[in-house]
Structure formats: structure tokens, C-alpha cells
Tab-separated table of C-alpha atoms and ligand atoms in Angstrom:
chain	number	residue	atom	x	y	z
M	1	MET	CA	0.000	0.000	0.000
M	2	THR	CA	1.340	3.452	-0.845
M	3	LYS	CA	1.796	6.029	1.892
M	4	THR	CA	-0.946	8.191	0.367
M	5	ALA	CA	-3.412	5.284	0.238
M	6	ALA	CA	-2.584	4.230	3.805
M	7	MET	CA	-3.063	7.749	5.129
M	8	GLU	CA	-6.373	8.113	3.307
M	9	ARG	CA	-7.584	4.818	4.791
M	10	LEU	CA	-6.540	5.781	8.313
M	11	ILE	CA	-8.216	9.180	8.003
M	12	THR	CA	-11.427	7.589	6.712
M	13	ILE	CA	-11.508	4.985	9.504
M	14	ILE	CA	-11.084	7.659	12.178
M	15	GLU	CA	-13.527	10.105	10.538
M	16	GLU	CA	-16.238	7.451	10.212
M	17	THR	CA	-15.640	6.193	13.735
M	18	ALA	CA	-16.034	9.743	15.052
M	19	GLY	CA	-19.469	9.745	13.417
M	20	LEU	CA	-20.353	6.416	15.000
M	21	SER	CA	-19.112	7.617	18.380
M	22	SER	CA	-21.090	10.842	18.304
M	23	CYS	CA	-24.352	8.995	17.559
M	24	CYS	CA	-24.027	5.676	19.417
M	25	LEU	CA	-22.770	5.020	22.921
M	26	PRO	CA	-20.381	2.140	23.678
M	27	ASP	CA	-21.930	-1.234	24.549
M	28	ASP	CA	-20.769	-1.104	28.172
M	29	VAL	CA	-22.314	2.339	28.726
M	30	VAL	CA	-25.661	1.324	27.184
M	31	ASP	CA	-25.677	-1.835	29.324
M	32	ARG	CA	-25.015	0.139	32.504
M	33	LEU	CA	-27.645	2.800	31.729
M	34	THR	CA	-30.144	-0.013	31.055
M	35	ALA	CA	-29.298	-1.635	34.395
M	36	LEU	CA	-29.598	1.678	36.263
M	37	ARG	CA	-32.981	2.394	34.648
M	38	ALA	CA	-34.220	-0.988	35.890
M	39	LYS	CA	-33.033	-0.236	39.437
M	40	GLU	CA	-34.289	3.355	39.626
M	41	ASP	CA	-37.170	3.981	42.051
M	42	SER	CA	-37.734	7.671	41.422
M	43	ALA	CA	-40.492	8.443	38.878
M	44	MET	CA	-38.571	11.452	37.575
M	45	GLY	CA	-35.408	9.371	37.347
M	46	LYS	CA	-37.185	6.766	35.218
M	47	ARG	CA	-38.470	9.499	32.909
M	48	ILE	CA	-34.953	10.894	32.511
M	49	TYR	CA	-33.569	7.461	31.576
M	50	ASP	CA	-36.451	6.967	29.126
M	51	ALA	CA	-35.657	10.346	27.551
M	52	MET	CA	-32.011	9.275	27.223
M	53	PHE	CA	-32.991	6.064	25.418
M	54	THR	CA	-35.416	7.925	23.137
M	55	ASP	CA	-32.590	10.317	22.312
M	56	LEU	CA	-30.178	7.453	21.645
M	57	ASN	CA	-32.643	5.639	19.366
M	58	MET	CA	-33.308	8.812	17.381
M	59	ALA	CA	-29.601	9.626	17.159
M	60	GLU	CA	-28.763	6.156	15.879
M	61	SER	CA	-31.609	5.966	13.341
M	62	SER	CA	-31.103	9.500	12.015
M	63	ARG	CA	-27.326	9.415	12.311
M	64	ARG	CA	-27.217	12.637	14.258
M	65	PRO	CA	-25.109	13.261	17.382
M	66	CYS	CA	-26.837	12.153	20.596
M	67	CYS	CA	-25.769	15.391	22.317
M	68	GLN	CA	-25.360	18.849	20.836
M	69	ASP	CA	-21.992	19.107	22.579
M	70	THR	CA	-19.821	16.769	20.529
M	71	GLY	CA	-16.886	17.733	22.679
M	72	VAL	CA	-13.216	18.288	22.033
M	73	LEU	CA	-11.511	15.201	20.655
M	74	GLN	CA	-8.754	13.490	22.572
M	75	PHE	CA	-6.826	10.445	21.371
M	76	PHE	CA	-5.036	7.934	23.568
M	77	VAL	CA	-2.731	5.898	21.382
M	78	ARG	CA	-1.118	2.596	22.291
M	79	ALA	CA	1.065	2.135	19.263
M	80	GLY	CA	3.012	-1.005	18.536
M	81	VAL	CA	6.609	-0.040	17.884
M	82	SER	CA	6.395	-1.808	14.505
M	83	PHE	CA	3.090	-0.270	13.370
M	84	PRO	CA	4.065	0.774	9.835
M	85	TRP	CA	2.244	4.120	9.741
M	86	LEU	CA	3.408	5.565	13.048
M	87	ALA	CA	5.074	8.594	11.471
M	88	GLU	CA	1.885	9.507	9.602
M	89	LEU	CA	-0.552	8.942	12.462
M	90	GLU	CA	-0.587	12.407	14.022
M	91	THR	CA	-1.289	14.045	10.652
M	92	CYS	CA	-4.075	11.517	10.022
M	93	LEU	CA	-5.716	12.110	13.416
M	94	ARG	CA	-5.737	15.860	12.900
M	95	GLU	CA	-7.092	15.620	9.355
M	96	ALA	CA	-9.783	13.135	10.465
M	97	VAL	CA	-11.002	15.610	13.090
M	98	ILE	CA	-11.248	18.382	10.499
M	99	ARG	CA	-13.162	16.155	8.083
M	100	ALA	CA	-15.462	14.716	10.776
M	101	THR	CA	-16.322	18.239	11.951
M	102	ALA	CA	-17.725	18.928	8.492
M	103	SER	CA	-19.156	15.502	7.601
M	104	VAL	CA	-20.758	14.190	10.829
M	105	PRO	CA	-21.128	17.131	11.636
M	106	LEU	CA	-19.434	17.839	14.958
M	107	ARG	CA	-20.044	21.160	16.671
M	108	PRO	CA	-16.939	23.339	16.376
M	109	ASN	CA	-16.030	23.709	20.049
M	110	VAL	CA	-12.370	24.689	20.027
M	111	VAL	CA	-11.353	28.254	20.787
M	112	GLU	CA	-7.702	29.214	21.034
M	113	CYS	CA	-6.715	30.398	24.497
M	114	PHE	CA	-6.097	34.159	24.716
M	115	ASP	CA	-7.463	34.841	21.201
M	116	GLU	CA	-10.862	33.424	22.254
M	117	LYS	CA	-11.502	32.773	18.567
M	118	ASN	CA	-13.203	29.591	17.392
M	119	THR	CA	-10.970	27.736	14.954
M	120	GLY	CA	-14.062	26.344	13.213
M	121	ASN	CA	-12.767	22.805	12.754
M	122	ASN	CA	-12.143	21.395	16.250
M	123	THR	CA	-8.384	21.649	15.929
M	124	GLY	CA	-6.079	24.117	17.635
M	125	LYS	CA	-2.811	24.319	19.492
M	126	HIS	CA	-2.207	20.788	20.909
M	127	ILE	CA	-5.775	19.847	19.897
M	128	PRO	CA	-6.777	17.150	19.156
M	129	TRP	CA	-4.837	16.133	22.264
M	130	ILE	CA	-2.789	13.005	21.582
M	131	ASP	CA	-1.421	10.831	24.372
M	132	TRP	CA	1.211	8.336	23.175
M	133	GLU	CA	2.243	4.981	24.568
M	134	ILE	CA	4.708	2.936	22.541
M	135	VAL	CA	4.221	-0.809	22.982
M	136	PRO	CA	7.198	-3.062	22.248
M	137	GLY	CA	6.905	-6.296	20.263
M	138	THR	CA	3.771	-5.566	18.226
M	139	ASP	CA	2.730	-3.944	14.932
M	140	LYS	CA	-0.842	-3.155	16.036
M	141	LEU	CA	-2.449	0.077	17.076
M	142	GLU	CA	-4.965	0.526	19.891
M	143	LEU	CA	-6.668	3.853	19.524
M	144	PHE	CA	-9.031	5.353	22.088
M	145	MET	CA	-11.011	8.365	20.899
M	146	TYR	CA	-12.753	10.408	23.578
M	147	MET	CA	-15.146	13.274	22.991
M	148	ALA	CA	-14.651	15.535	26.004
M	149	GLY	CA	-17.813	17.578	26.481
M	150	GLY	CA	-17.776	20.930	28.267
M	151	GLY	CA	-20.196	19.976	31.036
M	152	CYS	CA	-18.595	16.654	31.825
M	153	SER	CA	-15.185	18.344	32.066
M	154	LEU	CA	-16.385	20.838	34.695
M	155	PRO	CA	-15.912	18.747	37.857
M	156	GLY	CA	-12.331	17.806	36.947
M	157	PHE	CA	-9.412	18.732	39.177
M	158	ALA	CA	-5.942	17.622	40.253
M	159	ARG	CA	-4.412	18.429	43.616
M	160	VAL	CA	-1.452	17.356	45.744
M	161	PHE	CA	-2.097	16.557	49.402
M	162	MET	CA	0.179	16.607	52.402
M	163	PRO	CA	1.074	13.079	53.530
M	164	LEU	CA	-0.891	13.535	56.759
M	165	ASP	CA	-4.073	14.163	54.777
M	166	GLY	CA	-3.830	10.508	53.778
M	167	TYR	CA	-5.999	8.670	51.293
M	168	GLU	CA	-9.034	9.703	53.363
M	169	GLY	CA	-8.337	13.406	52.766
M	170	ALA	CA	-7.682	12.943	49.072
M	171	LEU	CA	-10.800	10.893	48.455
M	172	LYS	CA	-12.959	13.190	50.578
M	173	ALA	CA	-11.951	15.943	48.142
M	174	VAL	CA	-13.224	13.772	45.277
M	175	VAL	CA	-16.564	13.175	46.997
M	176	ASP	CA	-16.912	16.882	47.851
M	177	GLN	CA	-16.150	17.844	44.258
M	178	VAL	CA	-18.729	15.442	42.829
M	179	ARG	CA	-21.275	16.617	45.393
M	180	SER	CA	-20.698	20.272	44.418
M	181	TYR	CA	-20.185	20.054	40.661
M	182	GLY	CA	-21.416	16.618	39.575
M	183	VAL	CA	-24.821	17.918	38.562
M	184	ASN	CA	-23.163	20.075	35.859
M	185	ALA	CA	-21.837	16.964	34.149
M	186	CYS	CA	-25.170	15.325	33.205
M	187	PRO	CA	-25.283	12.353	35.590
M	188	PRO	CA	-25.179	9.407	36.051
M	189	LEU	CA	-21.434	9.957	35.898
M	190	LEU	CA	-18.467	7.787	35.156
M	191	VAL	CA	-15.938	8.894	37.761
M	192	GLY	CA	-12.241	8.508	36.962
M	193	ILE	CA	-9.735	8.896	39.799
M	194	GLY	CA	-5.958	8.990	39.394
M	195	LEU	CA	-3.657	8.503	42.384
M	196	SER	CA	-0.011	9.394	42.069
M	197	GLY	CA	2.694	11.609	43.519
M	198	GLN	CA	2.296	14.576	41.170
M	199	ALA	CA	-0.669	16.568	39.903
M	200	ASP	CA	0.106	15.986	36.207
M	201	THR	CA	0.334	12.199	36.422
M	202	ALA	CA	-2.713	11.966	38.687
M	203	ALA	CA	-4.733	14.024	36.192
M	204	LYS	CA	-3.643	11.886	33.258
M	205	LEU	CA	-4.439	8.667	35.119
M	206	SER	CA	-7.888	9.963	36.016
M	207	LYS	CA	-8.674	10.439	32.323
M	208	LYS	CA	-7.275	7.011	31.502
M	209	ALA	CA	-9.602	5.609	34.171
M	210	LEU	CA	-12.507	6.861	32.038
M	211	LEU	CA	-11.267	4.787	29.099
M	212	ARG	CA	-11.573	1.510	31.005
M	213	PHE	CA	-14.767	-0.389	30.208
M	214	ILE	CA	-17.583	-0.261	32.759
M	215	GLY	CA	-17.908	-3.607	34.526
M	216	THR	CA	-14.157	-4.016	34.963
M	217	ARG	CA	-12.310	-3.465	38.229
M	218	ASN	CA	-8.800	-2.325	39.113
M	219	SER	CA	-6.604	-5.442	39.284
M	220	ASN	CA	-5.424	-4.487	42.789
M	221	PRO	CA	-8.002	-5.923	45.267
M	222	LYS	CA	-7.670	-2.936	47.616
M	223	ALA	CA	-8.248	-0.492	44.763
M	224	ALA	CA	-11.165	-2.568	43.482
M	225	ALA	CA	-12.747	-2.529	46.945
M	226	LEU	CA	-12.280	1.240	47.078
M	227	GLU	CA	-13.977	1.617	43.692
M	228	GLU	CA	-17.008	-0.246	45.055
M	229	LYS	CA	-17.033	1.739	48.289
M	230	LEU	CA	-16.851	5.070	46.452
M	231	GLU	CA	-19.701	4.010	44.164
M	232	LEU	CA	-21.872	3.393	47.220
M	233	THR	CA	-20.827	6.706	48.763
M	234	LEU	CA	-21.453	8.740	45.616
M	235	ASN	CA	-24.774	7.033	44.952
M	236	SER	CA	-25.871	7.901	48.487
M	237	ILE	CA	-25.543	11.609	47.649
M	238	GLY	CA	-28.750	11.189	45.632
M	239	ILE	CA	-27.916	13.378	42.615
M	240	GLY	CA	-29.685	10.881	40.363
M	241	ALA	CA	-30.133	10.848	36.597
M	242	GLY	CA	-29.996	14.342	35.140
M	243	GLY	CA	-29.554	15.729	38.652
M	244	PHE	CA	-33.246	15.282	39.482
M	245	GLY	CA	-32.635	12.954	42.417
M	246	GLY	CA	-32.520	9.201	42.492
M	247	ASN	CA	-30.665	6.288	43.945
M	248	HIS	CA	-27.815	6.188	41.407
M	249	SER	CA	-25.564	9.154	40.718
M	250	VAL	CA	-22.732	7.241	39.075
M	251	MET	CA	-22.409	4.583	36.386
M	252	ALA	CA	-19.130	3.482	37.982
M	253	VAL	CA	-15.992	4.658	39.750
M	254	HIS	CA	-12.642	3.692	38.223
M	255	ILE	CA	-9.278	4.204	39.894
M	256	GLU	CA	-5.894	4.093	38.176
M	257	GLU	CA	-2.748	4.502	40.221
M	258	ALA	CA	1.010	4.953	39.883
M	259	GLY	CA	3.850	4.568	42.344
M	260	ARG	CA	4.301	7.826	44.228
M	261	HIS	CA	6.813	9.785	46.229
M	262	THR	CA	6.379	8.849	49.858
M	263	ALA	CA	5.997	12.529	50.827
M	264	ALA	CA	3.249	13.459	48.379
M	265	LEU	CA	-0.155	12.097	47.446
M	266	ALA	CA	-1.785	13.551	44.359
M	267	VAL	CA	-5.338	12.895	43.284
M	268	GLY	CA	-6.860	13.646	39.905
M	269	LEU	CA	-10.550	13.574	39.039
M	270	SER	CA	-12.130	13.309	35.593
M	271	THR	CA	-15.819	12.736	35.020
M	272	GLY	CA	-17.723	11.354	32.072
M	273	CYS	CA	-21.404	12.090	31.536
M	274	TRP	CA	-24.212	9.638	30.713
M	275	ALA	CA	-23.371	10.267	27.027
M	276	HIS	CA	-19.869	8.892	27.541
M	277	ARG	CA	-18.502	8.898	23.993
M	278	ARG	CA	-15.405	6.760	24.076
M	279	VAL	CA	-14.343	4.429	21.285
M	280	LEU	CA	-11.662	1.779	21.183
M	281	ILE	CA	-10.444	0.830	17.708
M	282	GLU	CA	-7.850	-1.872	17.108
M	283	ILE	CA	-6.025	-1.383	13.828
M	284	GLY	CA	-3.682	-3.939	12.328
M	285	ALA	CA	-0.559	-3.299	10.270
M	286	ASP	CA	-2.633	-4.116	7.138
M	287	LEU	CA	-5.156	-1.423	8.238
M	288	ASN	CA	-7.940	-3.900	8.862
M	289	TYR	CA	-9.629	-2.888	12.084
M	290	THR	CA	-12.178	-3.750	14.773
M	291	ILE	CA	-14.274	-1.365	16.811
M	292	VAL	CA	-14.007	-3.121	20.151
M	293	SER	CA	-16.227	-0.787	22.175
M	294	HIS	CA	-19.268	-0.649	19.853
M	295	LYS	CA	-19.896	-4.213	18.655
M	296	ARG	CA	-23.705	-3.748	18.530
M	297	ALA	CA	-23.779	-0.364	16.790
M	298	ALA	CA	-20.910	-1.163	14.426
M	299	GLN	CA	-23.011	-3.954	12.869
M	300	GLN	CA	-25.633	-1.398	11.726
M	301	TRP	CA	-23.150	1.229	10.644
M	302	SER	CA	-21.617	0.986	7.180
M	303	LEU	CA	-17.966	1.473	7.917
M	304	PRO	CA	-15.159	1.513	5.345
R	1	SF4	S1	-22.242	16.798	29.929
R	1	SF4	FE1	-22.399	15.228	28.291
R	1	SF4	S2	-24.600	14.946	27.911
R	1	SF4	FE2	-24.327	16.863	29.092
R	1	SF4	S3	-24.262	18.473	27.530
R	1	SF4	FE3	-22.147	17.888	27.983
R	1	SF4	S4	-21.607	16.299	26.488
R	1	SF4	FE4	-23.849	16.511	26.486
């Protein structure tokens, strides 16, 4: 395959997948929303879930975004060191965002800082944001695309605590933040928590926690138990679907952690809304691909 043909194929795959992602939620998110609807006692809560599913059905059948805020696109790349189109990938991701903005269409959300001028195509300085991991011994590409909405970004924070604050102090800050700002992020929320020694790594881990599929747990038993405990705590706040009250405020809590300096404990928080638009695509060296996160919707969607 020529370089031009390979780049065109990569751009088309990513552009079309952005369309799929804006209209159809991942299988794990739909499954969790369905389960929460079944468990909801509040009459208003049930109506909110029903409105969400009406919206999702209309979005899928009409191929229109399920939320007017199609977000700012972020890519989390796990690239095999032998993937043959590594050098071209950043150009392809950027071009795919520009094309998807026009073709899907995606709402142009990106303004340049200081100029406060909309770029019109969802690209800008460092945007789309691309996070790179190079994976030895493989020629495959794992590509997460995340559409970061404005509302669901509002509760986010990263902060470093004094050692004496302990895990209790750090996690109390998370609960307080969700209690104060969670309603802005269109609940039920997916809550991503990063624990580390520095603010930057904690923040990045909290976003990576949002990429993990709902229904999975941290492989560390203590962290997994904490995820469950925080889910119970945050559900007890009673924010409910759409913020109208109810017995579930979160779809899940995910924690990702890194080794930390003994003298510092940093916590990062990222939140995803009910319309959690996250796609995982696996792309082979031959540019055949699988959309891992959207098996149901991908069957109905004519993809290249
Ligand atoms: S928080 Fe999510 S569902 Fe609510 S407006 Fe933003 S992108 Fe849409």
C-alpha cells in the first residue's frame, strides 16, 4: 500500500468512527444505563432514563449526534513499535477531526486560548490532544477516541495533598467535588480517579480511568474494593439521573494509580457524563480494524 493510500484509509476509519461515536454510545455504557434504569425507584429518574434512550434511538436511526456538545476530541494511542504508519498517524488524526467536523457534523467547540476565537474545525494548538504509549513487540495500534464535552469536564481537578491528609483526605476531596459540581456533568457519571505523587500524572491517570470499560475493576483488590465503596458513597448523595434525584448518581468509579513519592499524594478527578462517547479501535498493520467498544452499533453502521 502506498503512503498516500494508507493515510487516506486511516483518516477515513477515524472520521467514520467519530461519526459512529457521536451517535451511538459504547456497549458497556448502554448496558449500565439499562441496568440503572431498571433499578431506579424515582419516577422522575425513570423518565430521565427513558428520555435518554429515546434520544439514543433517534440519534442512531437519524445518524445525528446524541448530544449537541460533541466535545473536544482526545486520542489515547497505544502504538506497537512496529506499526508501519506511526510517522503519519498524528497528521491523520488531525485531518480526520477536520473532516469529521464537516461531515458528521461535529459542533466546532475549540477556541484558542487568549485569542478566544473559534478555529471552526475542532483543531487548535495541541488539539486534538494526543497521548502516546509505545508498545514493544507488536505492529498493532490501539486507539481510544474520547469526545470531552464541556459539562462533563467541569468537575475535573488535580491536587497534591500533604502526607498527613492521607488517602481519606484525598478521596474526601473527590466526593466533595462530585457533590458540588457533579450535577453540571449530566449524571449518572463515570468517575475517573488517578492517584499518584504529582498533579500531572494523577490528572492523566484519572482520564485514563474513564477509558476503562464499565464492569471491569482495578486489578489491585484494595483499589477494586475502594472503587465499590466510592460508588456506594457517591450514589448515596442522591444526585440521580440528570440531577433530578434518584438512587444512582454514578455509572461506575474507576481508579488508576502509579507509584508515588512517599511525601506526596496527588489525586486527579475526571468525570464522564451519561453520554460517555469513548471508542476503542484496534487497527492492524494491514489497516484492517475492529471497533471493540461498539460491537452492537458497528453492525448497523456501514464502515469503510
Ligand atoms: S455533559 Fe455530556 S450529555 Fe451533558 S451536555 Fe455535555 S456532552 Fe452533552
